[in-house]
PDB file of C-alpha atoms in Angstrom:
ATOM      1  CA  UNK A   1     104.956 121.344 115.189  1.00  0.00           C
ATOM      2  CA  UNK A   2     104.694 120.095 111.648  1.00  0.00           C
ATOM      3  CA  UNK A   3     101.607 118.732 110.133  1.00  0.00           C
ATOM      4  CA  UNK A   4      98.819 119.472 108.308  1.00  0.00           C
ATOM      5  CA  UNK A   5      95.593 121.849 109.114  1.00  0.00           C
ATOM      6  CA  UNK A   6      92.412 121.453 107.781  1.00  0.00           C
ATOM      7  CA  UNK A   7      89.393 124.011 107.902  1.00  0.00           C
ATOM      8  CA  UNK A   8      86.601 124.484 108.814  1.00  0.00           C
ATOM      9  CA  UNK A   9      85.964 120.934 110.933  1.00  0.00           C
ATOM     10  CA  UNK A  10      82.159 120.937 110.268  1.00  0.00           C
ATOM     11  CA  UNK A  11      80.767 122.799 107.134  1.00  0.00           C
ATOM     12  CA  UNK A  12      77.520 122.992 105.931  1.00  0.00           C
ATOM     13  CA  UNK A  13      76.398 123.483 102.405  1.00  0.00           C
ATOM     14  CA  UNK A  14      72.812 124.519 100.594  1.00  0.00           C
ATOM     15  CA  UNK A  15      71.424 122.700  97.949  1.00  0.00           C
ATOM     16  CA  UNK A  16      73.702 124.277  94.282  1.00  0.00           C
ATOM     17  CA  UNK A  17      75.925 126.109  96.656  1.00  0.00           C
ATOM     18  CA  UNK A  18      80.144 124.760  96.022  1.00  0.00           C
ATOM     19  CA  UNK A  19      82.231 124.792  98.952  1.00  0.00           C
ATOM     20  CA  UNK A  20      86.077 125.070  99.332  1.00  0.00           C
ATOM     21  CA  UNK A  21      87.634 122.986 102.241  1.00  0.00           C
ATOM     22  CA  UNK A  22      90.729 124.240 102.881  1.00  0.00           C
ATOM     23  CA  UNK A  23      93.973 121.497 103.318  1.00  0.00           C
ATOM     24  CA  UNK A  24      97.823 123.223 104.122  1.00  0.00           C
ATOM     25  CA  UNK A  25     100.628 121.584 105.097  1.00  0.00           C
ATOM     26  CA  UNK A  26     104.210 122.215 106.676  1.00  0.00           C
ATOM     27  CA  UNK A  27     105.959 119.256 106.276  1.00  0.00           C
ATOM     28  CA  UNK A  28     107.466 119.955 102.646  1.00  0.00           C
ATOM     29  CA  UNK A  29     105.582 117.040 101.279  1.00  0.00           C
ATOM     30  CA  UNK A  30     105.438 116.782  97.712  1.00  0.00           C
ATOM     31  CA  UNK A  31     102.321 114.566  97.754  1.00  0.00           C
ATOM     32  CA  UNK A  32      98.959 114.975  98.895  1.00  0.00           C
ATOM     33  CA  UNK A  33      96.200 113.407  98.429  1.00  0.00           C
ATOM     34  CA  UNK A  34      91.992 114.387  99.565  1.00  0.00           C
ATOM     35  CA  UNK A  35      90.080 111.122 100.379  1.00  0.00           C
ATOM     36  CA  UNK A  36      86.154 110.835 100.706  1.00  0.00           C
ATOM     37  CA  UNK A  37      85.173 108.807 104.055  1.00  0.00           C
ATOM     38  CA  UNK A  38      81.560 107.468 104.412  1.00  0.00           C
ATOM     39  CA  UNK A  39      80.330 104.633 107.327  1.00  0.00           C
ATOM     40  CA  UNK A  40      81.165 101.507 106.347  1.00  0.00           C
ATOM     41  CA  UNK A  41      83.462 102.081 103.265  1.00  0.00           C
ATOM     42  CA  UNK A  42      86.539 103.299 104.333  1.00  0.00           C
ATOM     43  CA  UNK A  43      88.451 105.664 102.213  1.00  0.00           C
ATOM     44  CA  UNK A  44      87.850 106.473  98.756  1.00  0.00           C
ATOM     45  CA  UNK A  45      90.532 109.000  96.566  1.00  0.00           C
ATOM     46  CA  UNK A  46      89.256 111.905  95.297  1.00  0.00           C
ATOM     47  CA  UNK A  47      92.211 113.444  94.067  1.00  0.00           C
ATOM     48  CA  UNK A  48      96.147 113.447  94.626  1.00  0.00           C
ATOM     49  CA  UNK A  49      98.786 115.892  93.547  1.00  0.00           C
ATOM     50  CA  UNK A  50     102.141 114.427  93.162  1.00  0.00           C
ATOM     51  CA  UNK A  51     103.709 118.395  92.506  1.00  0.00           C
ATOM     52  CA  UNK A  52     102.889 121.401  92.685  1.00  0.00           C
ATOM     53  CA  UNK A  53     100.670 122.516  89.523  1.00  0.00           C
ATOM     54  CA  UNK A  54      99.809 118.892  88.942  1.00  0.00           C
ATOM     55  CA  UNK A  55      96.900 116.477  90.221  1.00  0.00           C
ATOM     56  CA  UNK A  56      95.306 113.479  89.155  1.00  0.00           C
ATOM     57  CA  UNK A  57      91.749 111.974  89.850  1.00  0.00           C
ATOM     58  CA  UNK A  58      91.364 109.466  91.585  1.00  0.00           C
ATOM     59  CA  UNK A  59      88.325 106.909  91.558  1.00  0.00           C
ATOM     60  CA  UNK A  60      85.445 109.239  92.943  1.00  0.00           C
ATOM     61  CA  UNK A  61      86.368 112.874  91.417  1.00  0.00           C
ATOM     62  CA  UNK A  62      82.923 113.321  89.593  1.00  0.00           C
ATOM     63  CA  UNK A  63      81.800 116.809  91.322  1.00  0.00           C
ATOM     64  CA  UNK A  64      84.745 117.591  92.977  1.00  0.00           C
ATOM     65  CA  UNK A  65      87.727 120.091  91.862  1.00  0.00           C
ATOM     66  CA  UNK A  66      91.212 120.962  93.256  1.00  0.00           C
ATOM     67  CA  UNK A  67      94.001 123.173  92.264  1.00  0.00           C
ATOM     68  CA  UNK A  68      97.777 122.848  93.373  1.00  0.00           C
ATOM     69  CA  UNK A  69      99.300 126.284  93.091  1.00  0.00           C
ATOM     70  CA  UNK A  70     101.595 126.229  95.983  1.00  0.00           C
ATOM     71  CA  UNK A  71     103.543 122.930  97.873  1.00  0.00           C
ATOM     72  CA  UNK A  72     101.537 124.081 100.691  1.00  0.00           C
ATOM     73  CA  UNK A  73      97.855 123.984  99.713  1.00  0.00           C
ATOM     74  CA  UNK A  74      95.776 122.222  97.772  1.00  0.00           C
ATOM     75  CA  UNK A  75      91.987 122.678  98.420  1.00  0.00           C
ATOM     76  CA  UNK A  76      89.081 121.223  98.146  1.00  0.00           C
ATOM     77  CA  UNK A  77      86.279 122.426  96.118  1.00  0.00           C
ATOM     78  CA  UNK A  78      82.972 120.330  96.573  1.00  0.00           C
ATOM     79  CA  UNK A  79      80.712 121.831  93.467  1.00  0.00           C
ATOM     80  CA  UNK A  80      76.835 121.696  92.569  1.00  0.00           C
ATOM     81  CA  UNK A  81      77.387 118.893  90.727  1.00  0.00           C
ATOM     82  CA  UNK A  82      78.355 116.379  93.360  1.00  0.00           C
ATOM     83  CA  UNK A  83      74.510 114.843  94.087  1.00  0.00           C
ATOM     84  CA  UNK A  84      75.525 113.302  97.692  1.00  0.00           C
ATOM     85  CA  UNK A  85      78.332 115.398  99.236  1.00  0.00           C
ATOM     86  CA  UNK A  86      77.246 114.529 103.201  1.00  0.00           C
ATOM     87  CA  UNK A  87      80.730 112.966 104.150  1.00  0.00           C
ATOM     88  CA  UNK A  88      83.790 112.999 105.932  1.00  0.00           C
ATOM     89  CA  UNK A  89      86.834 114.229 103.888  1.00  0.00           C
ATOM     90  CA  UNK A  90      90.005 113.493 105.004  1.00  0.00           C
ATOM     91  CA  UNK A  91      93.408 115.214 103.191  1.00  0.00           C
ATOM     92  CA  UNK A  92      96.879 113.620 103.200  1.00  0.00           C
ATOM     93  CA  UNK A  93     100.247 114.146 102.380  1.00  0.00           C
ATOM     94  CA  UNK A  94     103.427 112.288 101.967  1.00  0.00           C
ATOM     95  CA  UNK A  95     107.346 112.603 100.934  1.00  0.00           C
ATOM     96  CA  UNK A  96     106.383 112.197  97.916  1.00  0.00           C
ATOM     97  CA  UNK A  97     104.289 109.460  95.507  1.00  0.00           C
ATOM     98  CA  UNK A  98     102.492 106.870  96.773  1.00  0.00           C
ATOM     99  CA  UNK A  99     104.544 104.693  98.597  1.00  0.00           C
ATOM    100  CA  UNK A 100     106.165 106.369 101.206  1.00  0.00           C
ATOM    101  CA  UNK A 101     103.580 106.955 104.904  1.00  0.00           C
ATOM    102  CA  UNK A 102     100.375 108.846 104.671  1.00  0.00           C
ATOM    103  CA  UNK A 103      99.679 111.662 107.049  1.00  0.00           C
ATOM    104  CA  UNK A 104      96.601 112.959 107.775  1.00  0.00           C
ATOM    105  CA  UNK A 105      94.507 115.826 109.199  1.00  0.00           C
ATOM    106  CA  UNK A 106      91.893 116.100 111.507  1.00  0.00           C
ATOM    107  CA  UNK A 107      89.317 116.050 108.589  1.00  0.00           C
ATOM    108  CA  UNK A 108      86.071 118.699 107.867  1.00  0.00           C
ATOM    109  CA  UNK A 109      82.610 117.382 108.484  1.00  0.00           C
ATOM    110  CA  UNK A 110      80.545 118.114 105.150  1.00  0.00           C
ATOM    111  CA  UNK A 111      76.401 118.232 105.879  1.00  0.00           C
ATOM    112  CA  UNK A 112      73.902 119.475 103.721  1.00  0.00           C
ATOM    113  CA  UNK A 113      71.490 122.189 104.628  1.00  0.00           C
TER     114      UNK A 113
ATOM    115  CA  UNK B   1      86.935  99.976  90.540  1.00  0.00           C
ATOM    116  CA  UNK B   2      89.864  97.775  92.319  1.00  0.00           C
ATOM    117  CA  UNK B   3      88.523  97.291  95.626  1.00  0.00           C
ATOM    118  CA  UNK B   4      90.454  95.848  98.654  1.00  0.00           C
ATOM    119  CA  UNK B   5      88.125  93.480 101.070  1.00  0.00           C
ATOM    120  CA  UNK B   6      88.541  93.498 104.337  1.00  0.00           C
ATOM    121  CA  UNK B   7      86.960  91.599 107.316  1.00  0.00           C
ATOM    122  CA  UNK B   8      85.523  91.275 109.632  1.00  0.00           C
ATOM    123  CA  UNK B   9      83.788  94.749 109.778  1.00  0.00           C
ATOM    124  CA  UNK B  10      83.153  94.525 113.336  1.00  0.00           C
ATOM    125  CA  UNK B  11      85.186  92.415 116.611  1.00  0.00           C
ATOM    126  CA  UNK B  12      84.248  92.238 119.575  1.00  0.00           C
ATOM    127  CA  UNK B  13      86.827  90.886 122.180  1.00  0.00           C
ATOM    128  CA  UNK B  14      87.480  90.770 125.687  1.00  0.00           C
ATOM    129  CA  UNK B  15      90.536  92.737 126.913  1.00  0.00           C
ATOM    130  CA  UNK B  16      93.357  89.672 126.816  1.00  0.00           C
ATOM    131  CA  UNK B  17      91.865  87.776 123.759  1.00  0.00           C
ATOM    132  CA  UNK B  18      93.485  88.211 120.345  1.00  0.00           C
ATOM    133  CA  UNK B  19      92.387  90.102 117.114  1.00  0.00           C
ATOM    134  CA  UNK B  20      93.225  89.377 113.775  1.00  0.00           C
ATOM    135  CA  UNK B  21      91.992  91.630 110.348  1.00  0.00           C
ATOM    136  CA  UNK B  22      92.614  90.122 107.155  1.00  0.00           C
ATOM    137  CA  UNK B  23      92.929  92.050 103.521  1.00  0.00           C
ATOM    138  CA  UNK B  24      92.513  90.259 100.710  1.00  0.00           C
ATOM    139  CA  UNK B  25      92.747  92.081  97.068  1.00  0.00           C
ATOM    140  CA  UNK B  26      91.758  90.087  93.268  1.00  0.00           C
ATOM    141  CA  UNK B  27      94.959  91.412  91.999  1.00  0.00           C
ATOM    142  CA  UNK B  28      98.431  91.928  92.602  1.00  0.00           C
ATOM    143  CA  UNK B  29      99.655  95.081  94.925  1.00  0.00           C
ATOM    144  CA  UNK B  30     102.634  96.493  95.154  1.00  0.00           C
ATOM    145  CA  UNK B  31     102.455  97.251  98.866  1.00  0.00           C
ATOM    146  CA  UNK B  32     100.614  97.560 101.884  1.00  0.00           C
ATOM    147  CA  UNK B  33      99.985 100.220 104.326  1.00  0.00           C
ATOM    148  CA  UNK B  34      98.107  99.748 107.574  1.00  0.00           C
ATOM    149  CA  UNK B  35      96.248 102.300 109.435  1.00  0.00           C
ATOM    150  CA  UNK B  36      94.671 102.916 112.806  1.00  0.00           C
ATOM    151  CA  UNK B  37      91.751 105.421 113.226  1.00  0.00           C
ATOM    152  CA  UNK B  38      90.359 106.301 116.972  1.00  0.00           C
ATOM    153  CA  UNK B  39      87.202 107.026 117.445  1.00  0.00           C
ATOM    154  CA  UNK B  40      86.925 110.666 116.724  1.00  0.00           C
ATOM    155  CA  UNK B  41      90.100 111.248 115.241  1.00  0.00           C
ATOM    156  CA  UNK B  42      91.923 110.669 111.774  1.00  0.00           C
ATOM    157  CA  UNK B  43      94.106 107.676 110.439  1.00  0.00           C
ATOM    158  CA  UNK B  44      97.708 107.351 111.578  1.00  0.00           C
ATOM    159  CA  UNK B  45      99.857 105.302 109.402  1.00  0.00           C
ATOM    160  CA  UNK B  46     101.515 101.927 111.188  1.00  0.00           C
ATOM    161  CA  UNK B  47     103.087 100.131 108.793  1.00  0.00           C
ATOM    162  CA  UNK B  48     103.947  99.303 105.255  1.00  0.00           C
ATOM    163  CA  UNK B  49     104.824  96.021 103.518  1.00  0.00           C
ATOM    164  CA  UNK B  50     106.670  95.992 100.667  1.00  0.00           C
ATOM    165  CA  UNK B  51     108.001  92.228 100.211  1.00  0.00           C
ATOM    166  CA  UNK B  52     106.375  88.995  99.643  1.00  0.00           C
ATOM    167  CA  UNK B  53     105.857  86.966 102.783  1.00  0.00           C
ATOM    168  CA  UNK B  54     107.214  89.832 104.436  1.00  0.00           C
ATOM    169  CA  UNK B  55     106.453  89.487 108.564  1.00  0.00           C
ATOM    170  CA  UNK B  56     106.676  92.594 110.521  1.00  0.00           C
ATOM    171  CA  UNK B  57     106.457  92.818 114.515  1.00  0.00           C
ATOM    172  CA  UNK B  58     105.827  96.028 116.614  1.00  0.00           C
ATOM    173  CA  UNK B  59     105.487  95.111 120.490  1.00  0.00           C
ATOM    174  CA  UNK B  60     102.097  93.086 119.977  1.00  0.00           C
ATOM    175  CA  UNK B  61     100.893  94.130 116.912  1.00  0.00           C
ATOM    176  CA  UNK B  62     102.287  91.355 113.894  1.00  0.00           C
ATOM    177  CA  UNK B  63     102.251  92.524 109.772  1.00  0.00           C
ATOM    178  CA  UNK B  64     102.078  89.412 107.197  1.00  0.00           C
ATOM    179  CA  UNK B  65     101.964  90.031 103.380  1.00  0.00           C
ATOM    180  CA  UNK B  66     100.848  87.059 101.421  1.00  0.00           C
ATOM    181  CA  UNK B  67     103.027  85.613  99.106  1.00  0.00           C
ATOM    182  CA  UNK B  68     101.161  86.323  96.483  1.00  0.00           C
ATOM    183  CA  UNK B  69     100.968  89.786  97.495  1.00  0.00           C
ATOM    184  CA  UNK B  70      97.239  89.570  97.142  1.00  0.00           C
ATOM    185  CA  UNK B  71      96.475  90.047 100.905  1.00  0.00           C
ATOM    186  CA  UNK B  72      97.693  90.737 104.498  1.00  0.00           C
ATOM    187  CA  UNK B  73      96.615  90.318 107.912  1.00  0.00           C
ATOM    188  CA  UNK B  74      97.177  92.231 111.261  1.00  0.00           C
ATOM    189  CA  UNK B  75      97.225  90.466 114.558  1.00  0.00           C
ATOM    190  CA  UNK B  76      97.145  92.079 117.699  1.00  0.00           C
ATOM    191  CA  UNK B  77      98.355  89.510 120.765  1.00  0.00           C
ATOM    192  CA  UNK B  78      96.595  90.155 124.115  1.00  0.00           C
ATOM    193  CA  UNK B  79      94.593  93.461 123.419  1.00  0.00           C
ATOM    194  CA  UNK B  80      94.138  96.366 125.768  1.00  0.00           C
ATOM    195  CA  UNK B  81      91.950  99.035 125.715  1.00  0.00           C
ATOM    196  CA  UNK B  82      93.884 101.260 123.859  1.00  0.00           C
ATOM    197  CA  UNK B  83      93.901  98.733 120.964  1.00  0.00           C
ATOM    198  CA  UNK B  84      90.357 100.265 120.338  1.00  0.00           C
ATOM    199  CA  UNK B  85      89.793 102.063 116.835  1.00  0.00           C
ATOM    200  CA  UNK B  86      89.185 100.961 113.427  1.00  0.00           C
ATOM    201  CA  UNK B  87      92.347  99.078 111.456  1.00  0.00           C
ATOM    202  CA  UNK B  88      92.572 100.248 107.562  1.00  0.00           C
ATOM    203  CA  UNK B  89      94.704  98.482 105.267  1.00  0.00           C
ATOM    204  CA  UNK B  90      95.069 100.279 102.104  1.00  0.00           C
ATOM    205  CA  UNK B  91      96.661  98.680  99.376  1.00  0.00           C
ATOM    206  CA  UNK B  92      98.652 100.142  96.369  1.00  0.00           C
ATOM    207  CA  UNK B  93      98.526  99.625  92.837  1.00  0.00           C
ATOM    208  CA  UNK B  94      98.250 102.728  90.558  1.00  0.00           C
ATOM    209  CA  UNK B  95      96.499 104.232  93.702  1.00  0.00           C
ATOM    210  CA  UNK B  96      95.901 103.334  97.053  1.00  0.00           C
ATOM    211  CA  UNK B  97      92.940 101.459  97.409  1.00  0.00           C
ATOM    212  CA  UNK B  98      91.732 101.489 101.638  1.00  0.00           C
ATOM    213  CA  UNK B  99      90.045  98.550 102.759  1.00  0.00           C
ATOM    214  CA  UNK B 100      86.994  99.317 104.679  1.00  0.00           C
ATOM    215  CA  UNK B 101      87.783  98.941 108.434  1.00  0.00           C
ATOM    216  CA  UNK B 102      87.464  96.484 111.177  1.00  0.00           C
ATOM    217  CA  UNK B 103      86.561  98.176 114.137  1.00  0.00           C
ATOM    218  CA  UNK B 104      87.826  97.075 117.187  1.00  0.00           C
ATOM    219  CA  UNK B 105      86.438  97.133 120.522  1.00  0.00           C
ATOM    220  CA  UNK B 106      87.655  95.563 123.787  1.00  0.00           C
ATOM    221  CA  UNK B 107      85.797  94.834 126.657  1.00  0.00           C
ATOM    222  CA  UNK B 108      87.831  95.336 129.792  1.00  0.00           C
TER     223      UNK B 108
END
C-alpha cells in the first residue's frame, strides 16, 4: 500500500543532543511538508519541500533543519538549538504545491530526557 | 504570523444533535482544506474549497466558504459516534495556515 512511514513513533532526546526523525514516502509526491503539533494549537509548518533538493521554512523553523536529497525522504533534524522541542511532529506530502490534499503519517512523539 | 481562528475549541453534543466549526481568517485565502484527526491517530484530509460561496455536501457532513473567502464552516447533521475527533481547517495563502481544532465528542 502507498503512503508514508514515519520513525521512530516516540523518541526521546537529552538536553544539546539533535535528533533526526525520519519521514519516506511512496506515493511519488513532489511535496512534503513536516508540521509541529502542540495541545491546543493545531498545526504549525516547519518546513516544506516543493522538489527534490529544494525546501522552504515555514513559520516555526528556528532550531530545526531538513534536507531533500531524494523524492522519497526528507528528514527531520530537531538540533540543540530548538529550546522546547517536547511535541508531536507530523510529516506530509502531496501531488505537488500546496493546493492539492495533504497526506499524513502516523507522526513521532518527541520528549525530552 | 497569519493565523486562522477557529471555534469553538471544544463541543459537546448528544449523539443526534448537530455540530457546526467555524474558521474565520483577517485576510484573504486562496482555499480551504478541512481535516479530521481521531483520537490517537493523524489528520486525514476531507475536503477543499476553492470558490467563493462555494457549498460542498458529503452524506452529512456540509463545506461553506465565505464569500469573502475569509472563513468557512463545517456542519455535521445528526452526529454519530464515529463523528468523534478533532476538525482542522487549514487555510492557504503563501502557506497553509491550520486552525486549531474543535474537538468533537458525542454522547451516545
Amino acid at each position: 500500500d502507498g503512503g508514508i512511514t514515519q520513525s521512530p513513533k516516540y523518541l526521546f532526546r537529552k538536553e544539546g543532543q539533535n535528533v533526526t526523525l525520519s519521514c519516506e514516502q511512496n506515493l511519488n509526491h513532489d511535496a512534503m511538508y513536516w508540521y509541529r503539533q502542540d495541545p491546543g494549537q493545531g498545526l504549525r509548518l516547519i518546513y516544506y519541500s516543493q522538489i527534490v533538493n529544494d525546501f522552504q521554512k515555514g513559520d516555526i523553523a528556528e532550531g530545526y533543519s531538513v534536507s531533500r536529497e531524494k523524492k522519497e525522504s526528507f528528514p527531520l533534524t530537531v538540533t540543540s538549538a530548538q529550546k522546547n522541542p517536547t511535541a508531536f511532529y507530523l510529516c506530509a506530502s502531496s501531488i505537488y504545491r500546496f493546493n492539492q490534499p495533504q497526506h499524513f503519517g502516523d507522526g513521532t512523539r518527541l520528549s525530552i530526557l | 504570523g497569519q493565523q486562522v481562528m477557529q471555534i469553538p475549541q471544544y463541543q459537546h453534543v448528544q449523539e443526534g444533535e448537530d455540530f457546526t466549526t467555524y474558521c474565520n481568517s483577517s485576510t484573504t485565502l486562496s482555499n480551504i482544506q478541512w481535516y479530521k484527526q481521531r483520537p490517537g491517530g493523524h489528520p486525514v484530509f476531507l475536503i477543499q474549497l476553492v470558490k467563493s460561496g462555494e457549498v460542498k455536501k458529503q452524506k452529512r457532513l456540509t463545506f461553506q466558504f465565505g464569500e469573502a473567502k475569509k472563513n468557512s464552516s463545517l456542519h455535521i447533521t445528526a452526529t454519530q459516534t464515529t463523528d468523534v475527533g478533532t476538525y482542522f481547517c487549514a487555510g492557504l495563502r503563501n502557506q497553509f495556515y491550520f486552525g486549531t481544532g474543535t474537538s468533537l465528542t458525542v454522547i451516545p
